[in-house]
Coordinates of C-alpha atoms in Angstrom, one line a residue:
X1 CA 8.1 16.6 6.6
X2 CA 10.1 13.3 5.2
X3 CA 11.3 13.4 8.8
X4 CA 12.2 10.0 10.0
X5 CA 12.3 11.4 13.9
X6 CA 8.7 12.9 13.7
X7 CA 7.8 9.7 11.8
X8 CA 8.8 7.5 14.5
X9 CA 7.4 10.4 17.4
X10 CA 3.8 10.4 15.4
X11 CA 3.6 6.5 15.9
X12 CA 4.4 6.3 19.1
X13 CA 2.1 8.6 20.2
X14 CA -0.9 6.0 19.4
X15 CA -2.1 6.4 15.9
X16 CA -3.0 3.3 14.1
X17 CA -1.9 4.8 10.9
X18 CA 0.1 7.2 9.3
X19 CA 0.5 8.9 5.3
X20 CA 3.6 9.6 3.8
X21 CA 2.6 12.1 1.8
X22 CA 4.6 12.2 -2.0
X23 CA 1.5 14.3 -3.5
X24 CA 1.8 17.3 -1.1
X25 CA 4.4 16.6 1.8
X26 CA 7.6 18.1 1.8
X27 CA 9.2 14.1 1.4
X28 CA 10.4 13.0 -1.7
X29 CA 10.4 9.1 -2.8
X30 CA 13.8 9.1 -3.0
X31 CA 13.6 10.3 1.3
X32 CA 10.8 7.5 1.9
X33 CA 12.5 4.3 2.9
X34 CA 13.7 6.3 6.1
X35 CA 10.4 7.1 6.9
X36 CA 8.8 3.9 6.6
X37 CA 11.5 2.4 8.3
X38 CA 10.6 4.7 11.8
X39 CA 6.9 4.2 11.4
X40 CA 7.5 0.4 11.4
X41 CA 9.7 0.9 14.2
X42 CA 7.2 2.6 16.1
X43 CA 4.6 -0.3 15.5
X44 CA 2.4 1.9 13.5
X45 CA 1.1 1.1 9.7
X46 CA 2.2 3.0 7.0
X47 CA 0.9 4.2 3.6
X48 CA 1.3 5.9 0.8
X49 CA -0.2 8.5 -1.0
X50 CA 2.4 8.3 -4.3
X51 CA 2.8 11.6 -6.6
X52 CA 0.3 10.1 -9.2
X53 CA -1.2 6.2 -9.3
X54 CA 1.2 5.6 -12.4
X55 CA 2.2 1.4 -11.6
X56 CA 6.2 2.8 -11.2
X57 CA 5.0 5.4 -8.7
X58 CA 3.2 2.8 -7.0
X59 CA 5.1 -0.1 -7.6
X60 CA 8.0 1.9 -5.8
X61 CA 6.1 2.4 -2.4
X62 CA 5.3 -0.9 -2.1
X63 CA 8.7 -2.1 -3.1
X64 CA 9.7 -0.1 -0.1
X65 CA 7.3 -1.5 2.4
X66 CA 4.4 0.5 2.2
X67 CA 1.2 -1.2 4.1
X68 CA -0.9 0.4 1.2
X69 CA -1.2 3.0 -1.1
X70 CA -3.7 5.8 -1.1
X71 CA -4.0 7.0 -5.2
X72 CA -5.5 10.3 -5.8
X73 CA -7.0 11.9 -8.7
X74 CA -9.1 8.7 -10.0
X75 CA -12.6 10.2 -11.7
X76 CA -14.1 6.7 -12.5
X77 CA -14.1 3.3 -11.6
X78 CA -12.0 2.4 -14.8
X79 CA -9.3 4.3 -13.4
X80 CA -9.9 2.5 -10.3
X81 CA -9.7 -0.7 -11.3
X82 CA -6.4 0.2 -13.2
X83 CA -4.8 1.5 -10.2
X84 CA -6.0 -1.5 -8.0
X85 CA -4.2 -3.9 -10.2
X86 CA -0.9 -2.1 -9.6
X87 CA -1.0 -2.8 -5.8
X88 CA -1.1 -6.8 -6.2
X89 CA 1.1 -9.5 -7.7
X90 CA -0.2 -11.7 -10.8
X91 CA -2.4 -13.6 -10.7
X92 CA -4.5 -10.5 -8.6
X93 CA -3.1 -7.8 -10.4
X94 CA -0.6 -6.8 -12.5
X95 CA 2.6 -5.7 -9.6
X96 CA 6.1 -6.2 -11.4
X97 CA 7.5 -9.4 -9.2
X98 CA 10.5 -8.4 -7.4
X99 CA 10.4 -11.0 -4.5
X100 CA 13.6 -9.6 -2.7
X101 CA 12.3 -6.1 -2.0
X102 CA 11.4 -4.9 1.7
X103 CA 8.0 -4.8 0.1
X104 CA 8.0 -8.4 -0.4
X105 CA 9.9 -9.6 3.2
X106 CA 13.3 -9.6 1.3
X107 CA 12.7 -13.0 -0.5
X108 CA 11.2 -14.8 2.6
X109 CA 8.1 -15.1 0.7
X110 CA 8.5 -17.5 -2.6
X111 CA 6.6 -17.5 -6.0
X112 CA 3.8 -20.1 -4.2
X113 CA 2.5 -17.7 -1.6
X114 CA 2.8 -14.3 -3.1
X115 CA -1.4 -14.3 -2.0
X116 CA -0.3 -13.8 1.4
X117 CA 1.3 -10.3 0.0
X118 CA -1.7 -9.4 -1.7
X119 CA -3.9 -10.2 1.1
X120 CA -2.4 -7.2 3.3
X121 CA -2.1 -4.6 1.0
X122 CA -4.6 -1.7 1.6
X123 CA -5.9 0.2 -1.5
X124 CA -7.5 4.1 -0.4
X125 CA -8.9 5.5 -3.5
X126 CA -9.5 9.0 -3.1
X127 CA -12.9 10.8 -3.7
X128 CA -12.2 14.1 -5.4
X129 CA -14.4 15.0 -7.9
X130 CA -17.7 14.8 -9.2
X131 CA -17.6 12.1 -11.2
X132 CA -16.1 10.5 -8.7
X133 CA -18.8 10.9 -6.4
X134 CA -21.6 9.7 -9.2
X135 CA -19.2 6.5 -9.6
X136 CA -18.8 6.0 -5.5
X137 CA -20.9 2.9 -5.6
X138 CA -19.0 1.1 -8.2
X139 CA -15.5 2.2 -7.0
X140 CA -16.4 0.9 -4.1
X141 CA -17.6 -2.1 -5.7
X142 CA -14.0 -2.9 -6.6
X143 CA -12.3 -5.8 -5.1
X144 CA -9.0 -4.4 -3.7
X145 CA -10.1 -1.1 -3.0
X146 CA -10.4 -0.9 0.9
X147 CA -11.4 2.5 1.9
X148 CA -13.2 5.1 0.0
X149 CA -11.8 9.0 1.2
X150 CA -13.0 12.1 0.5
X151 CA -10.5 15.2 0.8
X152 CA -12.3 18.1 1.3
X153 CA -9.8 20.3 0.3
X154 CA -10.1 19.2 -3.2
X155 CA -14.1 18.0 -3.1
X156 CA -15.2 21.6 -1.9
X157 CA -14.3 23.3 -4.4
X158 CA -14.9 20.5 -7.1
X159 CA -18.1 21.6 -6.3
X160 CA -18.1 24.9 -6.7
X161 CA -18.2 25.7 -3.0
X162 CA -14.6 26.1 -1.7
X163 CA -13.9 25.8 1.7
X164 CA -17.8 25.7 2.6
X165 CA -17.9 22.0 4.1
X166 CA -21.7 22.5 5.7
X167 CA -23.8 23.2 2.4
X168 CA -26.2 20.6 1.7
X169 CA -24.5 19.8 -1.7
X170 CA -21.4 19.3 0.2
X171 CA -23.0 16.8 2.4
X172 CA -24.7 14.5 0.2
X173 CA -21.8 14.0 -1.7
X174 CA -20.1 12.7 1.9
X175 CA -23.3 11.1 2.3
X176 CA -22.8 9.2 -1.2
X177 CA -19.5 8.2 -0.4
X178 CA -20.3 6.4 3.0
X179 CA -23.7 5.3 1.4
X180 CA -21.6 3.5 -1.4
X181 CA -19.3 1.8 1.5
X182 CA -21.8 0.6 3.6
X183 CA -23.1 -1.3 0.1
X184 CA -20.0 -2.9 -0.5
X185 CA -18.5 -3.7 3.1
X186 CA -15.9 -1.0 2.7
X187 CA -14.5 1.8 4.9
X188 CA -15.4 5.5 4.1
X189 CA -12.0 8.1 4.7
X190 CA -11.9 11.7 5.4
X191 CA -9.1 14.1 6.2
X192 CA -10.4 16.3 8.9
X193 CA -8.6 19.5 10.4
X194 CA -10.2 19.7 13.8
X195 CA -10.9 17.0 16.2
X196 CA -14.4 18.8 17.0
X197 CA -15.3 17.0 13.8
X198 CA -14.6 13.4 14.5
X199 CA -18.0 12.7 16.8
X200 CA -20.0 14.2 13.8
X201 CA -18.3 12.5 10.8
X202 CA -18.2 8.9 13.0
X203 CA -22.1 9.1 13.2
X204 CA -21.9 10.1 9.7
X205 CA -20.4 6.7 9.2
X206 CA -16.9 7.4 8.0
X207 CA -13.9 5.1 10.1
X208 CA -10.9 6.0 8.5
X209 CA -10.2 9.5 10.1

C-alpha cells in the first residue's frame, strides 16, 4: 500500500518479516525509503521484492536499506546466479560500492569490512515456472541464495492448472522445491492466503511463510 503507518502497524503486530512489494504493490521505489524506514522502526526485517532483478533495481533497495531482496521471474540457475551477484559487494559479487548509503550504515562500514554487509543480506529467489522447478536443486545450490519460494499464484497456472493448488502435479513441484532446500541447507518460501494452510505446508517442510 507504500503506506509507512501500516508498515510500521504490520511490524508491530509480531511478524518477523515483511515484503515491500515493487512487482505488484501499490508502492513505488521512489515511495520505499518511508517504508523501510517504519518497518525498521517497528523492529521488524524488511525486504524487497524489486520490479525486475535488473542490478539498478536491486542495487536501489539495498542502497535504501533493504535486509534482502526477493527477485522474481528467474527460470534457471544462470539467471540465479546473476541476480545473486547483484545483492553483494566485490569481492562476493558484483554490488556498485556506494559506502555512504543507508544500505551500507551511512559510511560507518569502510572498504576492509564490507563482508560484514554481505554476510546479512538475504537473497529469495522465487520459484515460478517450470523450468524453474526442474533447476530447484541447483538454484538452490547457489551460495547467496537463502530461501527458495514458490508463488502459487504464478506456479498454478505455469502448470497449466490455475488456481488448483491440490493436484498431484501441483504438489510435487512444491515437493521439489522443499526437496532441493533440504539438499542444500536452505529455506523453502510460500505465499499462502489462509492460515488454515500453514500446519500443512510446515509439515510439508516449507519455513518461510
Amino acid at each position: 500500500m507504500a503506506s509507512p503507518l501500516a508498515t510500521e502497524i504490520t511490524g508491530r503486530a509480531g511478524y518477523d518479516w515483511l515484503i515491500a512489494d515493487l512487482e505488484h504493490g501499490a508502492g513505488t521505489e521512489a515511495e520505499l525509503l518511508p517504508v523501510l524506514l517504519a518497518a525498521e522502526v517497528s523492529g521488524v526485517a524488511a525486504f524487497v521484492r524489486p520490479q525486475s532483478g535488473e542490478r539498478l533495481r536491486i542495487g536501489r533497495a539495498l542502497d535504501m536499506g533493504a535486509a534482502g531482496i526477493m527477485v522474481p521471474r528467474l527460470d534457471t540457475a544462470a539467471q540465479a546466479v546473476e541476480a545473486v551477484s547483484f545483492l553483494r559487494y566485490p569481492p562476493d559479487g558484483v554490488r556498485g560500492v556506494a559506502l555512504r548509503t543507508r544500505g551500507a550504515r551511512l559510511g560507518t562500514v569502510g572498504h576492509a569490512d564490507v563482508g560484514t554487509l554481505n554476510a546479512g543480506i538475504v537473497g529469495i529467489v522465487q520459484i515460478e515456472s517450470p523450468s524453474a522447478v526442474a533447476e530447484a536443486d541447483a538454484i538452490a545450490a547457489i551460495d547467496g541464495v537463502d530461501v527458495l519460494f514458490v508463488g502459487p499464484a504464478d506456479r498454478s497456472p505455469s502448470l497449466g492448472l490455475p488456481g488448483q493448488l491440490a493436484t498431484p502435479l501441483y504438489l510435487g513441484a512444491l515437493d521439489a522445491v522443499v526437496a532441493a532446500c533440504r539438499n542444500h541447507g536452505k529455506s523453502a518460501g510460500i505465499l499462502l492466503y489462509d492460515p488454515a494452510g500453514f500446519g500443512p505446508h510446515l509439515e510439508r517442510g516449507f519455513r518461510f511463510l
